[in-house]
Coordinates of C-alpha atoms and ligand atoms in Angstrom, one line a residue:
Chain S
M1193 CA 0.0 0.0 0.0
R1194 CA 2.7 2.4 1.0
T1195 CA 4.8 2.0 -2.2
L1196 CA 1.6 2.4 -4.2
S1197 CA 0.7 5.7 -2.5
L1198 CA 4.2 7.0 -3.3
G1199 CA 3.8 6.1 -6.9
I1200 CA 0.5 7.9 -7.1
A1201 CA 2.0 11.0 -5.5
A1202 CA 4.6 11.1 -8.3
L1203 CA 1.9 10.6 -10.8
L1204 CA -0.3 13.4 -9.5
A1205 CA 2.7 15.8 -9.5
G1206 CA 2.9 15.3 -13.3
T1207 CA -0.8 16.2 -13.9
T1208 CA -1.4 19.3 -11.8
A1209 CA -4.2 20.9 -13.9
M1210 CA -6.9 20.2 -11.2
A1211 CA -4.6 20.9 -8.3
Q1212 CA -4.3 24.5 -9.5
D1213 CA -8.0 25.1 -9.6
V1214 CA -9.1 23.6 -6.3
A1215 CA -8.5 25.6 -3.2
Q1216 CA -8.4 22.5 -0.9
A1217 CA -6.0 20.5 -3.1
D1218 CA -3.5 20.2 -0.3
N1219 CA -6.0 19.2 2.3
E1220 CA -5.1 15.7 3.6
W1221 CA -8.7 14.5 3.1
F1222 CA -8.5 15.7 -0.5
T1223 CA -5.2 14.0 -1.3
A1224 CA -6.3 10.8 0.5
G1225 CA -9.4 10.8 -1.6
Q1226 CA -7.3 11.1 -4.8
E1227 CA -5.1 8.3 -3.7
R1228 CA -8.1 6.0 -3.2
V1229 CA -9.3 6.7 -6.7
Q1230 CA -5.9 5.8 -8.1
A1231 CA -5.9 2.6 -6.1
E1232 CA -9.3 1.7 -7.5
L1233 CA -8.0 2.4 -11.0
A1234 CA -5.0 0.2 -10.4
K1235 CA -7.2 -2.8 -9.3
T1236 CA -6.9 -5.9 -11.4
Q1237 CA -9.2 -8.9 -11.4
N1238 CA -7.9 -12.2 -10.2
T1239 CA -9.4 -15.0 -12.4
N1240 CA -7.3 -17.8 -11.2
T1241 CA -8.9 -21.0 -10.0
A1242 CA -9.2 -21.0 -6.2
R1243 CA -7.3 -24.0 -4.9
N1244 CA -8.3 -23.0 -1.4
V1245 CA -11.5 -21.3 -0.1
I1246 CA -11.7 -19.9 3.5
L1247 CA -15.1 -18.7 4.6
M1248 CA -14.9 -16.7 7.8
I1249 CA -18.1 -15.8 9.5
S1250 CA -18.5 -13.6 12.5
D1251 CA -21.8 -14.7 13.9
G1252 CA -24.0 -11.7 14.5
N1253 CA -21.5 -9.2 13.2
G1254 CA -23.6 -7.0 11.0
V1255 CA -22.5 -3.6 9.7
G1256 CA -23.5 -2.0 13.0
S1257 CA -21.7 -4.5 15.3
N1258 CA -18.7 -4.3 13.0
Y1259 CA -18.6 -0.5 13.2
V1260 CA -18.6 -0.8 17.0
T1261 CA -15.7 -3.3 16.9
R1262 CA -13.8 -0.9 14.5
L1263 CA -14.1 1.9 17.0
F1264 CA -13.1 -0.3 19.9
M1265 CA -10.0 -1.6 18.1
G1266 CA -9.0 1.8 17.0
Q1267 CA -9.4 3.3 20.5
Q1268 CA -7.5 0.3 22.0
A1269 CA -4.7 1.2 19.6
G1270 CA -4.7 4.8 21.0
G1271 CA -6.7 6.5 18.3
L1272 CA -10.1 8.1 18.2
G1273 CA -11.5 4.9 16.6
D1274 CA -13.5 6.1 13.6
D1275 CA -10.6 6.2 11.2
H1276 CA -9.3 2.7 12.2
V1277 CA -9.3 0.1 9.5
I1278 CA -9.9 -3.5 10.5
H1279 CA -7.7 -5.9 8.6
F1280 CA -10.4 -7.2 6.3
E1281 CA -11.8 -3.7 5.6
N1282 CA -8.7 -3.4 3.4
Y1283 CA -9.9 -6.1 1.1
P1284 CA -10.5 -5.1 -2.5
N1285 CA -14.0 -6.4 -2.9
L1286 CA -17.2 -5.9 -0.9
A1287 CA -20.9 -6.4 -1.2
L1288 CA -23.9 -5.9 1.1
V1289 CA -25.8 -9.1 1.9
K1290 CA -29.6 -9.6 2.4
T1291 CA -29.8 -12.2 5.2
Y1292 CA -33.5 -13.0 5.6
N1293 CA -34.6 -16.7 5.7
V1294 CA -37.3 -18.0 3.4
N1295 CA -39.9 -17.9 6.1
S1296 CA -38.4 -15.3 8.4
Q1297 CA -37.6 -11.6 8.0
T1298 CA -35.3 -11.9 10.9
P1299 CA -32.9 -14.8 10.2
D1300 CA -31.1 -17.3 12.4
S1301 CA -27.7 -19.0 11.9
A1302 CA -29.2 -22.2 10.7
G1303 CA -31.0 -20.7 7.7
T1304 CA -28.1 -18.4 6.9
G1305 CA -25.4 -21.1 7.3
T1306 CA -27.3 -23.2 4.8
A1307 CA -27.5 -20.2 2.4
M1308 CA -23.8 -19.6 2.6
M1309 CA -22.6 -23.2 2.5
A1310 CA -25.1 -24.7 0.1
G1311 CA -26.3 -21.9 -2.1
V1312 CA -30.0 -21.9 -1.3
K1313 CA -32.0 -19.9 1.2
T1314 CA -34.1 -22.0 3.5
N1315 CA -36.3 -21.8 6.6
I1316 CA -35.3 -20.5 10.1
G1317 CA -34.0 -23.3 12.4
V1318 CA -33.1 -25.9 9.8
V1319 CA -29.7 -27.0 8.6
G1320 CA -28.6 -28.5 5.3
V1321 CA -32.1 -28.9 4.0
N1322 CA -34.4 -26.8 1.7
S1323 CA -37.5 -24.9 2.7
N1324 CA -39.8 -27.8 1.9
V1325 CA -39.1 -29.3 5.3
V1326 CA -41.2 -28.7 8.3
R1327 CA -39.0 -27.7 11.2
G1328 CA -38.8 -30.6 13.8
D1329 CA -40.6 -33.1 11.5
C1330 CA -38.1 -35.8 10.5
S1331 CA -40.5 -37.3 8.0
T1332 CA -40.1 -34.2 5.8
L1333 CA -36.3 -34.7 5.4
P1334 CA -36.0 -37.3 2.6
G1335 CA -35.7 -35.6 -0.8
N1336 CA -35.1 -32.2 0.7
T1337 CA -31.4 -32.3 1.7
V1338 CA -28.9 -30.0 0.0
T1339 CA -25.3 -30.5 -1.0
A1340 CA -22.8 -28.5 1.0
I1341 CA -19.6 -26.9 -0.3
S1342 CA -17.7 -29.3 1.9
E1343 CA -19.1 -32.2 0.0
I1344 CA -18.3 -30.6 -3.4
A1345 CA -14.7 -29.8 -2.2
D1346 CA -14.3 -33.4 -0.9
G1347 CA -15.4 -34.7 -4.3
M1348 CA -12.7 -32.6 -5.9
G1349 CA -10.1 -34.2 -3.6
K1350 CA -9.8 -31.2 -1.3
S1351 CA -9.5 -31.3 2.5
V1352 CA -12.2 -29.7 4.6
G1353 CA -12.2 -28.1 8.1
A1354 CA -14.8 -26.4 10.3
I1355 CA -13.9 -24.3 13.3
S1356 CA -16.0 -22.3 15.8
T1357 CA -15.8 -20.7 19.2
A1358 CA -19.4 -21.8 19.6
R1359 CA -20.4 -25.5 20.1
I1360 CA -19.2 -27.4 17.0
T1361 CA -22.7 -28.8 16.8
H1362 CA -24.2 -25.2 16.7
A1363 CA -26.0 -24.1 13.5
T1364 CA -23.2 -22.4 11.6
P1365 CA -20.5 -25.1 11.9
A1366 CA -23.2 -27.8 11.5
S1367 CA -24.0 -26.3 8.1
M1368 CA -20.7 -27.7 6.9
Y1369 CA -21.5 -31.3 7.7
A1370 CA -25.1 -31.9 8.9
K1371 CA -28.6 -32.2 7.5
T1372 CA -31.2 -31.8 10.2
V1373 CA -34.8 -30.6 10.3
D1374 CA -34.0 -28.9 13.6
R1375 CA -30.8 -27.1 14.7
N1376 CA -31.5 -28.2 18.3
F1377 CA -31.0 -31.9 17.6
E1378 CA -27.4 -31.5 18.8
D1379 CA -27.2 -34.9 20.6
S1380 CA -30.5 -36.6 20.0
V1381 CA -33.5 -36.8 17.7
P1382 CA -37.1 -37.2 18.8
E1383 CA -38.6 -40.7 19.3
G1384 CA -39.6 -42.2 16.0
C1385 CA -37.3 -40.1 14.0
T1386 CA -35.5 -42.5 11.7
E1387 CA -34.7 -40.3 8.8
Q1388 CA -31.7 -38.6 10.3
T1389 CA -29.3 -38.8 13.3
D1390 CA -28.3 -36.1 15.7
I1391 CA -25.8 -33.4 14.8
A1392 CA -22.9 -34.7 16.9
S1393 CA -23.3 -38.2 15.3
Q1394 CA -23.3 -36.6 11.9
L1395 CA -20.0 -34.9 12.7
L1396 CA -18.5 -38.2 13.8
E1397 CA -19.7 -39.8 10.6
A1398 CA -18.3 -36.9 8.5
M1399 CA -14.9 -37.4 10.2
T1400 CA -14.7 -41.2 10.0
G1401 CA -16.1 -41.0 6.5
G1402 CA -13.3 -38.6 5.4
L1403 CA -15.5 -35.6 4.7
I1404 CA -14.2 -33.4 7.6
D1405 CA -10.5 -33.5 8.3
I1406 CA -10.4 -31.1 11.2
A1407 CA -13.2 -29.9 13.5
M1408 CA -12.6 -27.7 16.5
G1409 CA -14.9 -25.8 18.9
G1410 CA -16.9 -26.3 22.0
G1411 CA -19.8 -28.7 22.7
R1412 CA -18.1 -31.6 24.4
R1413 CA -21.2 -32.5 26.3
H1414 CA -23.0 -33.6 23.1
F1415 CA -20.4 -36.3 22.4
V1416 CA -20.5 -37.9 25.9
P1417 CA -23.2 -40.2 27.4
E1418 CA -25.5 -39.0 30.2
G1419 CA -24.1 -39.8 33.6
V1420 CA -20.5 -39.9 32.4
E1421 CA -18.2 -37.1 33.4
V1422 CA -15.2 -36.3 31.3
E1423 CA -12.6 -33.5 31.0
E1424 CA -13.2 -30.3 33.0
G1425 CA -16.1 -31.8 34.8
T1426 CA -18.2 -32.0 31.7
G1427 CA -21.4 -34.1 32.2
G1428 CA -22.5 -35.9 29.1
R1429 CA -25.9 -35.2 27.5
R1430 CA -26.3 -38.2 25.2
A1431 CA -29.3 -40.4 26.0
D1432 CA -28.1 -43.1 23.6
G1433 CA -25.1 -44.0 25.7
R1434 CA -22.6 -43.5 22.9
N1435 CA -19.3 -41.9 23.6
L1436 CA -18.5 -40.2 20.3
I1437 CA -15.1 -39.0 21.5
E1438 CA -14.0 -42.6 22.1
E1439 CA -15.5 -43.7 18.9
A1440 CA -13.6 -41.0 17.0
Q1441 CA -10.3 -42.0 18.7
E1442 CA -10.9 -45.7 17.9
A1443 CA -11.4 -44.7 14.3
G1444 CA -8.0 -43.0 14.4
A1445 CA -8.8 -39.4 15.2
Y1446 CA -6.8 -37.2 17.5
Y1447 CA -8.8 -35.6 20.3
A1448 CA -7.8 -32.2 21.9
W1449 CA -9.6 -30.6 24.8
N1450 CA -7.2 -28.0 26.3
M1451 CA -4.1 -25.9 25.4
E1452 CA -1.7 -28.8 26.0
T1453 CA -3.5 -31.3 23.9
F1454 CA -4.2 -28.6 21.2
A1455 CA -0.4 -27.9 21.0
A1456 CA 0.4 -31.6 20.6
A1457 CA -2.1 -32.2 17.8
P1458 CA -0.5 -34.0 14.8
L1459 CA -1.1 -31.4 12.0
D1460 CA 0.2 -33.9 9.5
G1461 CA -2.6 -33.6 7.0
E1462 CA -3.6 -37.2 7.6
T1463 CA -4.9 -37.7 11.1
P1464 CA -8.5 -36.5 11.6
I1465 CA -8.5 -33.8 14.4
L1466 CA -11.4 -33.3 16.8
G1467 CA -11.0 -30.4 19.3
L1468 CA -13.7 -30.0 21.9
F1469 CA -12.5 -27.3 24.3
E1470 CA -15.6 -26.7 26.4
S1471 CA -18.6 -28.5 27.6
S1472 CA -20.8 -25.9 25.9
H1473 CA -19.5 -22.9 23.9
M1474 CA -15.9 -22.0 24.2
Q1475 CA -15.1 -19.0 26.5
Y1476 CA -15.4 -15.4 25.4
E1477 CA -12.1 -14.0 24.4
A1478 CA -12.3 -11.7 27.4
D1479 CA -12.4 -14.7 29.8
R1480 CA -10.3 -17.2 27.8
E1481 CA -8.2 -19.6 29.9
D1482 CA -6.6 -22.8 28.7
E1483 CA -8.3 -22.7 25.3
P1484 CA -6.8 -21.7 22.0
S1485 CA -7.8 -18.4 20.4
L1486 CA -9.8 -18.4 17.1
A1487 CA -6.6 -17.3 15.4
E1488 CA -4.6 -20.2 16.9
M1489 CA -7.3 -22.7 15.8
T1490 CA -7.3 -21.1 12.3
A1491 CA -3.5 -21.4 12.0
A1492 CA -3.6 -25.0 13.1
A1493 CA -6.4 -25.8 10.6
I1494 CA -4.6 -24.2 7.7
E1495 CA -1.3 -25.9 8.6
H1496 CA -3.2 -29.3 8.6
L1497 CA -5.3 -28.8 5.6
S1498 CA -2.8 -27.1 3.3
Q1499 CA -0.8 -30.3 3.1
N1500 CA -3.3 -31.5 0.5
E1501 CA -2.0 -30.5 -2.9
N1502 CA -5.6 -30.4 -4.2
G1503 CA -6.3 -27.6 -1.7
F1504 CA -8.9 -27.2 1.0
V1505 CA -12.1 -25.5 2.1
L1506 CA -12.2 -24.1 5.6
M1507 CA -15.1 -22.5 7.5
V1508 CA -14.1 -20.4 10.5
E1509 CA -16.7 -19.0 12.8
A1510 CA -16.4 -16.4 15.6
G1511 CA -19.5 -17.8 17.3
R1512 CA -19.7 -15.6 20.4
V1513 CA -20.0 -12.1 18.9
D1514 CA -23.6 -13.3 18.6
H1515 CA -23.8 -14.4 22.2
A1516 CA -22.4 -11.3 23.7
N1517 CA -24.9 -9.3 21.6
H1518 CA -27.7 -11.5 22.9
A1519 CA -26.6 -10.6 26.4
T1520 CA -26.4 -6.8 25.5
N1521 CA -22.8 -7.0 26.7
A1522 CA -21.0 -5.0 24.1
A1523 CA -17.8 -5.1 26.0
R1524 CA -17.4 -8.8 25.3
M1525 CA -18.9 -8.5 21.8
V1526 CA -16.1 -6.2 20.6
R1527 CA -13.3 -8.4 22.2
D1528 CA -14.6 -11.4 20.3
G1529 CA -14.9 -9.2 17.2
A1530 CA -11.3 -8.2 17.6
A1531 CA -10.3 -11.9 18.0
F1532 CA -12.1 -12.6 14.7
A1533 CA -10.2 -9.9 13.0
E1534 CA -7.0 -11.5 14.2
A1535 CA -8.1 -14.9 12.9
V1536 CA -8.8 -13.4 9.5
A1537 CA -5.4 -11.7 9.4
M1538 CA -3.8 -15.0 10.4
A1539 CA -5.6 -16.8 7.5
D1540 CA -4.5 -14.1 5.1
E1541 CA -0.9 -14.3 6.2
M1542 CA -0.7 -18.0 5.9
T1543 CA -2.1 -18.2 2.3
D1544 CA -1.5 -16.7 -1.1
D1545 CA -4.0 -14.4 -2.8
E1546 CA -3.1 -16.0 -6.1
E1547 CA -4.8 -19.2 -5.2
T1548 CA -6.8 -18.7 -2.0
L1549 CA -10.2 -17.0 -1.9
I1550 CA -10.9 -15.5 1.5
V1551 CA -14.5 -14.5 2.2
V1552 CA -15.2 -12.6 5.4
T1553 CA -18.8 -12.0 6.4
A1554 CA -21.5 -12.4 9.1
D1555 CA -24.6 -14.4 9.1
H1556 CA -26.9 -11.7 10.4
E1557 CA -27.0 -8.5 12.4
H1558 CA -28.4 -7.8 15.9
A1559 CA -30.9 -5.3 17.4
I1560 CA -27.9 -3.1 18.3
A1561 CA -28.0 0.7 17.7
M1562 CA -25.8 3.7 18.1
N1563 CA -26.8 6.9 19.8
G1564 CA -25.8 10.4 18.8
Y1565 CA -24.4 13.0 18.5
C1566 CA -21.3 11.6 20.2
A1567 CA -18.1 13.7 19.6
R1568 CA -14.9 12.2 18.2
G1569 CA -13.2 9.9 20.7
S1570 CA -16.3 9.2 22.7
P1571 CA -15.4 5.8 24.2
V1572 CA -17.4 3.4 22.1
L1573 CA -18.3 1.3 25.2
G1574 CA -18.8 4.4 27.3
L1575 CA -20.8 7.6 27.4
C1576 CA -21.7 9.7 24.4
M1577 CA -19.7 12.9 24.9
Q1578 CA -20.1 16.6 24.0
A1579 CA -18.4 18.0 20.9
D1580 CA -15.7 20.6 21.3
N1581 CA -16.5 23.4 18.7
A1582 CA -12.8 24.5 18.8
G1583 CA -11.2 21.1 18.6
I1584 CA -11.5 17.6 17.4
E1585 CA -11.8 15.4 20.5
H1586 CA -14.8 15.5 22.9
T1587 CA -14.9 17.8 25.9
G1588 CA -15.0 15.0 28.5
E1589 CA -18.6 16.1 29.5
P1590 CA -21.3 13.5 28.6
I1591 CA -24.4 14.7 26.7
L1592 CA -27.4 14.5 29.0
A1593 CA -30.8 13.3 27.8
N1594 CA -34.1 15.0 28.7
D1595 CA -34.2 12.9 31.9
G1596 CA -31.0 14.5 33.0
K1597 CA -28.9 11.4 32.7
P1598 CA -26.1 10.5 30.3
Y1599 CA -26.4 7.7 27.8
T1600 CA -23.9 5.3 26.2
V1601 CA -22.8 5.3 22.6
I1602 CA -24.3 1.9 22.1
G1603 CA -27.8 0.8 22.9
Y1604 CA -30.0 -2.2 22.2
L1605 CA -33.5 -2.1 21.0
N1606 CA -34.5 -5.1 23.1
G1607 CA -33.0 -7.5 25.7
A1608 CA -32.8 -8.6 29.3
S1609 CA -31.2 -5.2 30.2
S1610 CA -34.5 -3.4 29.3
V1611 CA -35.1 -0.2 31.3
L1612 CA -38.7 -1.2 31.6
I1613 CA -39.3 -3.0 35.0
E1614 CA -42.2 -5.2 35.8
Q1615 CA -44.4 -3.5 38.4
P1616 CA -46.6 -5.2 40.9
G1617 CA -49.7 -5.8 38.8
G1618 CA -47.8 -6.8 35.8
E1619 CA -47.4 -3.4 34.0
Y1620 CA -43.9 -2.5 32.8
F1621 CA -42.5 1.0 33.2
G1622 CA -39.3 2.4 34.5
A1623 CA -36.5 5.0 34.5
R1624 CA -33.1 4.7 32.8
P1625 CA -30.5 3.8 35.4
D1626 CA -27.7 6.3 35.9
V1627 CA -24.3 5.2 34.7
T1628 CA -20.9 6.7 34.8
N1629 CA -18.3 6.5 31.9
E1630 CA -16.3 4.0 34.0
E1631 CA -19.2 1.8 34.9
A1632 CA -20.3 1.7 31.2
Q1633 CA -16.9 0.4 30.1
D1634 CA -16.8 -2.4 32.7
I1635 CA -16.5 -5.9 31.1
D1636 CA -19.8 -7.0 32.7
Y1637 CA -21.8 -3.9 31.8
V1638 CA -24.9 -4.5 29.8
Q1639 CA -26.1 -1.6 27.7
Q1640 CA -29.6 -0.2 28.2
A1641 CA -32.3 -1.8 26.1
L1642 CA -35.9 -0.9 25.4
V1643 CA -38.2 -3.9 24.8
P1644 CA -38.0 -6.4 27.7
L1645 CA -37.0 -9.8 26.4
S1646 CA -35.1 -12.6 28.0
S1647 CA -32.4 -12.5 25.3
E1648 CA -31.7 -9.7 22.8
T1649 CA -32.6 -10.7 19.2
H1650 CA -31.0 -10.8 15.8
S1651 CA -32.2 -8.3 13.3
G1652 CA -32.8 -8.5 9.5
E1653 CA -30.4 -5.7 8.7
D1654 CA -27.8 -6.2 6.0
V1655 CA -24.3 -7.6 6.7
A1656 CA -21.2 -7.0 4.6
V1657 CA -19.1 -9.5 2.7
Y1658 CA -15.4 -8.6 2.3
A1659 CA -13.3 -10.7 -0.1
K1660 CA -9.9 -11.1 -1.7
G1661 CA -8.4 -13.7 -4.0
P1662 CA -9.7 -15.5 -7.1
F1663 CA -13.0 -14.2 -8.3
S1664 CA -13.5 -12.1 -5.2
H1665 CA -14.6 -9.2 -7.6
L1666 CA -17.8 -11.1 -8.1
Y1667 CA -18.9 -10.0 -4.7
D1668 CA -20.4 -6.7 -5.7
G1669 CA -23.5 -4.6 -5.1
T1670 CA -26.3 -5.8 -2.8
I1671 CA -26.7 -9.6 -3.0
E1672 CA -28.8 -12.3 -1.6
Q1673 CA -26.9 -14.3 1.0
N1674 CA -27.0 -17.6 -1.0
V1675 CA -24.8 -15.9 -3.6
I1676 CA -21.9 -16.2 -1.2
F1677 CA -21.8 -19.9 -2.0
H1678 CA -22.0 -19.4 -5.7
V1679 CA -19.0 -17.1 -5.9
M1680 CA -17.0 -19.6 -3.8
H1681 CA -18.2 -22.4 -6.0
H1682 CA -17.4 -20.6 -9.2
A1683 CA -13.9 -19.7 -8.0
M1684 CA -13.2 -23.3 -6.9
T1685 CA -14.4 -24.8 -10.2
A1686 CA -13.3 -22.2 -12.7
E1687 CA -11.2 -23.7 -15.6
Chain V
M1411 CA -26.0 21.2 32.6
T1412 CA -22.4 21.5 33.4
M1413 CA -23.2 22.1 37.1
Q1414 CA -25.2 18.9 37.3
T1415 CA -22.5 16.8 35.7
T1416 CA -19.9 18.1 38.0
R1417 CA -22.0 17.4 41.0
R1418 CA -22.6 13.9 39.9
R1419 CA -18.9 13.3 39.4
A1420 CA -18.1 14.7 42.8
L1421 CA -20.6 12.4 44.5
A1422 CA -19.3 9.4 42.6
L1423 CA -15.8 10.1 43.7
A1424 CA -16.9 10.6 47.3
A1425 CA -19.0 7.5 47.5
G1426 CA -16.7 5.3 45.5
F1427 CA -19.8 3.7 44.1
I1428 CA -22.4 6.0 42.8
A1429 CA -25.4 3.8 42.9
A1430 CA -25.1 2.4 46.4
P1431 CA -28.1 3.2 48.6
A1432 CA -27.7 5.8 51.3
L1433 CA -28.1 3.3 54.1
L1434 CA -25.2 1.1 53.0
R1435 CA -23.1 4.0 52.1
A1436 CA -23.5 5.3 55.6
Q1437 CA -22.0 2.1 57.0
G1438 CA -18.9 2.8 55.0
D1439 CA -19.3 -0.2 52.7
E1440 CA -18.5 -0.4 49.1
A1441 CA -20.4 -2.8 47.0
I1442 CA -18.2 -5.3 45.3
K1443 CA -18.8 -7.0 42.0
L1444 CA -19.7 -10.7 42.0
R1445 CA -16.6 -11.6 40.0
E1446 CA -14.4 -10.2 42.8
L1447 CA -15.2 -13.4 44.8
Y1448 CA -13.7 -15.6 42.2
A1449 CA -10.2 -16.2 40.9
G1450 CA -10.5 -18.4 37.8
D1451 CA -12.0 -21.9 37.6
N1452 CA -14.0 -22.5 40.8
E1453 CA -11.3 -20.9 42.9
F1454 CA -12.1 -18.2 45.5
S1455 CA -10.3 -14.9 45.4
E1456 CA -8.0 -13.7 48.1
F1457 CA -10.8 -11.1 49.0
A1458 CA -13.3 -14.0 49.4
R1459 CA -10.9 -16.0 51.6
D1460 CA -10.1 -13.0 53.7
S1461 CA -13.8 -12.1 54.1
E1462 CA -15.2 -15.5 55.0
G1463 CA -17.6 -15.1 57.9
E1464 CA -17.7 -11.3 57.6
R1465 CA -20.6 -9.2 56.3
I1466 CA -19.9 -7.9 52.8
T1467 CA -21.9 -6.0 50.2
V1468 CA -22.3 -7.3 46.6
E1469 CA -24.1 -5.8 43.6
G1470 CA -26.0 -7.8 41.0
F1471 CA -29.4 -8.9 39.8
M1472 CA -32.0 -11.3 41.3
A1473 CA -32.6 -14.3 39.1
P1474 CA -36.3 -15.1 39.0
P1475 CA -36.8 -17.4 42.1
L1476 CA -38.5 -20.7 41.9
Q1477 CA -41.0 -20.2 44.6
A1478 CA -42.7 -17.3 46.4
D1479 CA -42.3 -16.7 50.1
S1480 CA -38.7 -18.0 50.1
T1481 CA -35.6 -17.0 51.8
F1482 CA -33.3 -18.1 48.9
F1483 CA -32.5 -16.6 45.6
V1484 CA -29.5 -16.5 43.2
L1485 CA -27.6 -13.2 42.5
T1486 CA -26.3 -12.9 38.9
K1487 CA -23.8 -10.4 37.5
M1488 CA -26.1 -9.6 34.6
P1489 CA -29.9 -9.6 34.3
M1490 CA -31.1 -13.1 33.7
S1491 CA -34.8 -13.4 33.1
V1492 CA -35.0 -17.2 32.7
C1493 CA -35.8 -19.1 35.8
P1494 CA -32.9 -21.5 35.9
F1495 CA -34.9 -24.2 37.7
C1496 CA -37.7 -24.1 35.3
E1497 CA -35.7 -24.2 32.1
T1498 CA -33.5 -27.3 31.8
E1499 CA -31.5 -25.8 29.0
A1500 CA -30.7 -22.6 30.9
E1501 CA -27.0 -22.0 31.0
W1502 CA -25.8 -20.9 34.4
P1503 CA -23.1 -18.2 34.3
E1504 CA -20.1 -19.3 36.2
D1505 CA -19.9 -16.5 38.7
I1506 CA -23.1 -16.5 40.7
L1507 CA -23.9 -16.1 44.4
A1508 CA -26.5 -17.9 46.5
I1509 CA -28.4 -15.6 48.8
Y1510 CA -30.1 -16.7 52.0
T1511 CA -32.2 -13.8 53.4
R1512 CA -32.9 -13.1 57.0
R1513 CA -36.6 -13.0 56.4
K1514 CA -38.9 -13.9 53.5
Y1515 CA -38.4 -11.3 50.8
R1516 CA -40.3 -9.6 48.1
V1517 CA -39.2 -10.5 44.6
V1518 CA -37.4 -7.8 42.7
P1519 CA -37.7 -7.8 38.8
F1520 CA -34.8 -9.5 37.2
N1521 CA -33.5 -6.4 35.5
R1522 CA -33.4 -4.1 38.5
K1523 CA -30.0 -3.8 40.0
I1524 CA -29.7 -4.5 43.7
V1525 CA -27.1 -4.5 46.4
V1526 CA -27.1 -7.4 48.9
R1527 CA -25.4 -7.4 52.3
G1528 CA -24.8 -10.6 54.2
E1529 CA -22.3 -13.0 55.8
L1530 CA -20.0 -14.6 53.4
E1531 CA -20.0 -18.4 53.5
L1532 CA -17.6 -20.5 51.4
G1533 CA -17.7 -24.2 50.5
G1534 CA -20.2 -26.6 49.0
Y1535 CA -23.8 -26.5 50.2
R1536 CA -26.9 -28.2 48.8
D1537 CA -30.2 -26.3 49.4
P1538 CA -32.6 -28.8 51.0
E1539 CA -35.7 -27.4 49.3
T1540 CA -34.5 -26.7 45.7
G1541 CA -31.5 -29.0 45.5
F1542 CA -29.4 -26.1 44.3
V1543 CA -25.7 -26.6 45.0
S1544 CA -23.8 -23.4 45.8
L1545 CA -20.1 -22.9 46.4
V1546 CA -20.4 -19.4 47.9
R1547 CA -23.3 -17.8 49.8
L1548 CA -24.4 -14.7 51.7
A1549 CA -26.3 -15.7 54.8
N1550 CA -28.6 -13.5 57.0
A1551 CA -28.8 -11.3 54.0
Q1552 CA -30.7 -8.0 53.3
F1553 CA -30.9 -6.2 50.1
D1554 CA -32.0 -2.9 48.6
Y1555 CA -32.2 -1.3 45.2
A1556 CA -28.9 -0.1 43.9
Ligands
LIG2625 ZN1 -27.9 -15.6 17.8

């Protein structure tokens, strides 16, 4: 980038016609704008076949959540935040993505995962099947399953991996290997359901059958029988009495459950690797102890998979940006968002743009919103501060609302931190709690919300897709979410 | 506007914790956060070990109790609207505090912050009525709105 900018500066010096006419020609915003145009003009299209495809999904990281993470990362780095550029925001190609499910304006990760990994939109709550199925009804499964990108890649002789900080049986990673009429069938199916098995068994089958070469995340409890306690005090949930971890090991897989066993994993490109680092979801980045980071898991997966000369397809999910948003706990959301950015940077560093398509996106946005008019440098997790008319940075005085209280930069439209309190008699009303700038930035602070709900919701708002590598220029404009698959597929199969 | 803000800040500095109710403030206490009782995986913090048997003040939220007219509830660090006993799938956060009140108490909505004062007890205990197993408790507790 730096050498490119210098080249442009020299170029501009040679054609000064405009510079003479425009009073603001020396303004740094003006020259930066000119440089951007030159960079756009210099762009070339990469039409190589993609040997490798890496799909990186930050669950719940819509444009709003991503903006919040951008400010957080920029402020952590000592800046005002706004002008910060997250690693993947530098990528040459971008589209906006419509995320709705076939039967839901507000999508969930099951329907969106299937759209991205199999190329068709489907209903909310179902994985690896089309919208003809009735959620929860196994009898509607036959004839309605869809082929995932993992299976196409496997058929081309590529290796396949799935990684998540959520349970590996959760909707997004499950979209890589499972077909289920309900995302909640993580360790069992209802009585009488003979058309499919539970999601954990499907992962085992995918690993022993050679479809999935590496799978890492949380969700250990879904692999262990009820009444059996394994690592870290995990109590099993399986009613069928099977121990899928032992079955995987007997079939030759390597099992990792903490940092030590993760570090010892044989990343030889041969041994199937199963990492289950928590009973349920892996820890938030802010609380992480004795578990690999998303970037570390990404690096291990790429090392393992890249030994296949036919290439690989890898899905990486930051699963807990979503959970922190559900808890209206923006402080943890941004830290998992930053960990996602590190994982993307790691994937980029370990691969070559000439042969690797990297696709960075989110499955859906949340009911997160930003207040105004916060001055530059208002701490993104803290209070919305007054502007300084004579300077750039805020005055240090919070803006007060009509109720005389300050408010945070971020708010949520709904959630458990609703300011409406149930009164004796059942009616809800309330006053906004007072909050200081310090309290608002506490790791456990939950932003004020409006509509009282047990858990904050997703929203149907657009997400972005950022991409680099072969055919990444096909991500352009405003697209339906299932198009994400089709570009990956085209890049992988282009002659 | 500026006056108001300045006054709020001064108060916050003087009290150490702005939202603590007047009564508790008067006793010279500072409400601690729940997480200050813990130091990593199921370990108690130095503060917790030093304060065992003493009356301390903790801020948090009342998880919806299982039954009315009880002397037991669970304090959570964030508002949690799901009754953990009713929903089998509910995921308990790791840092929670079991509260045994001096008298039967009136339920506070799950999203209203409270401060609880009671005697700190450490070590495993199984609630005879609910079967709830706690590792750390406040006994003879009283609470108020934060
Ligand atoms: Zn979600």
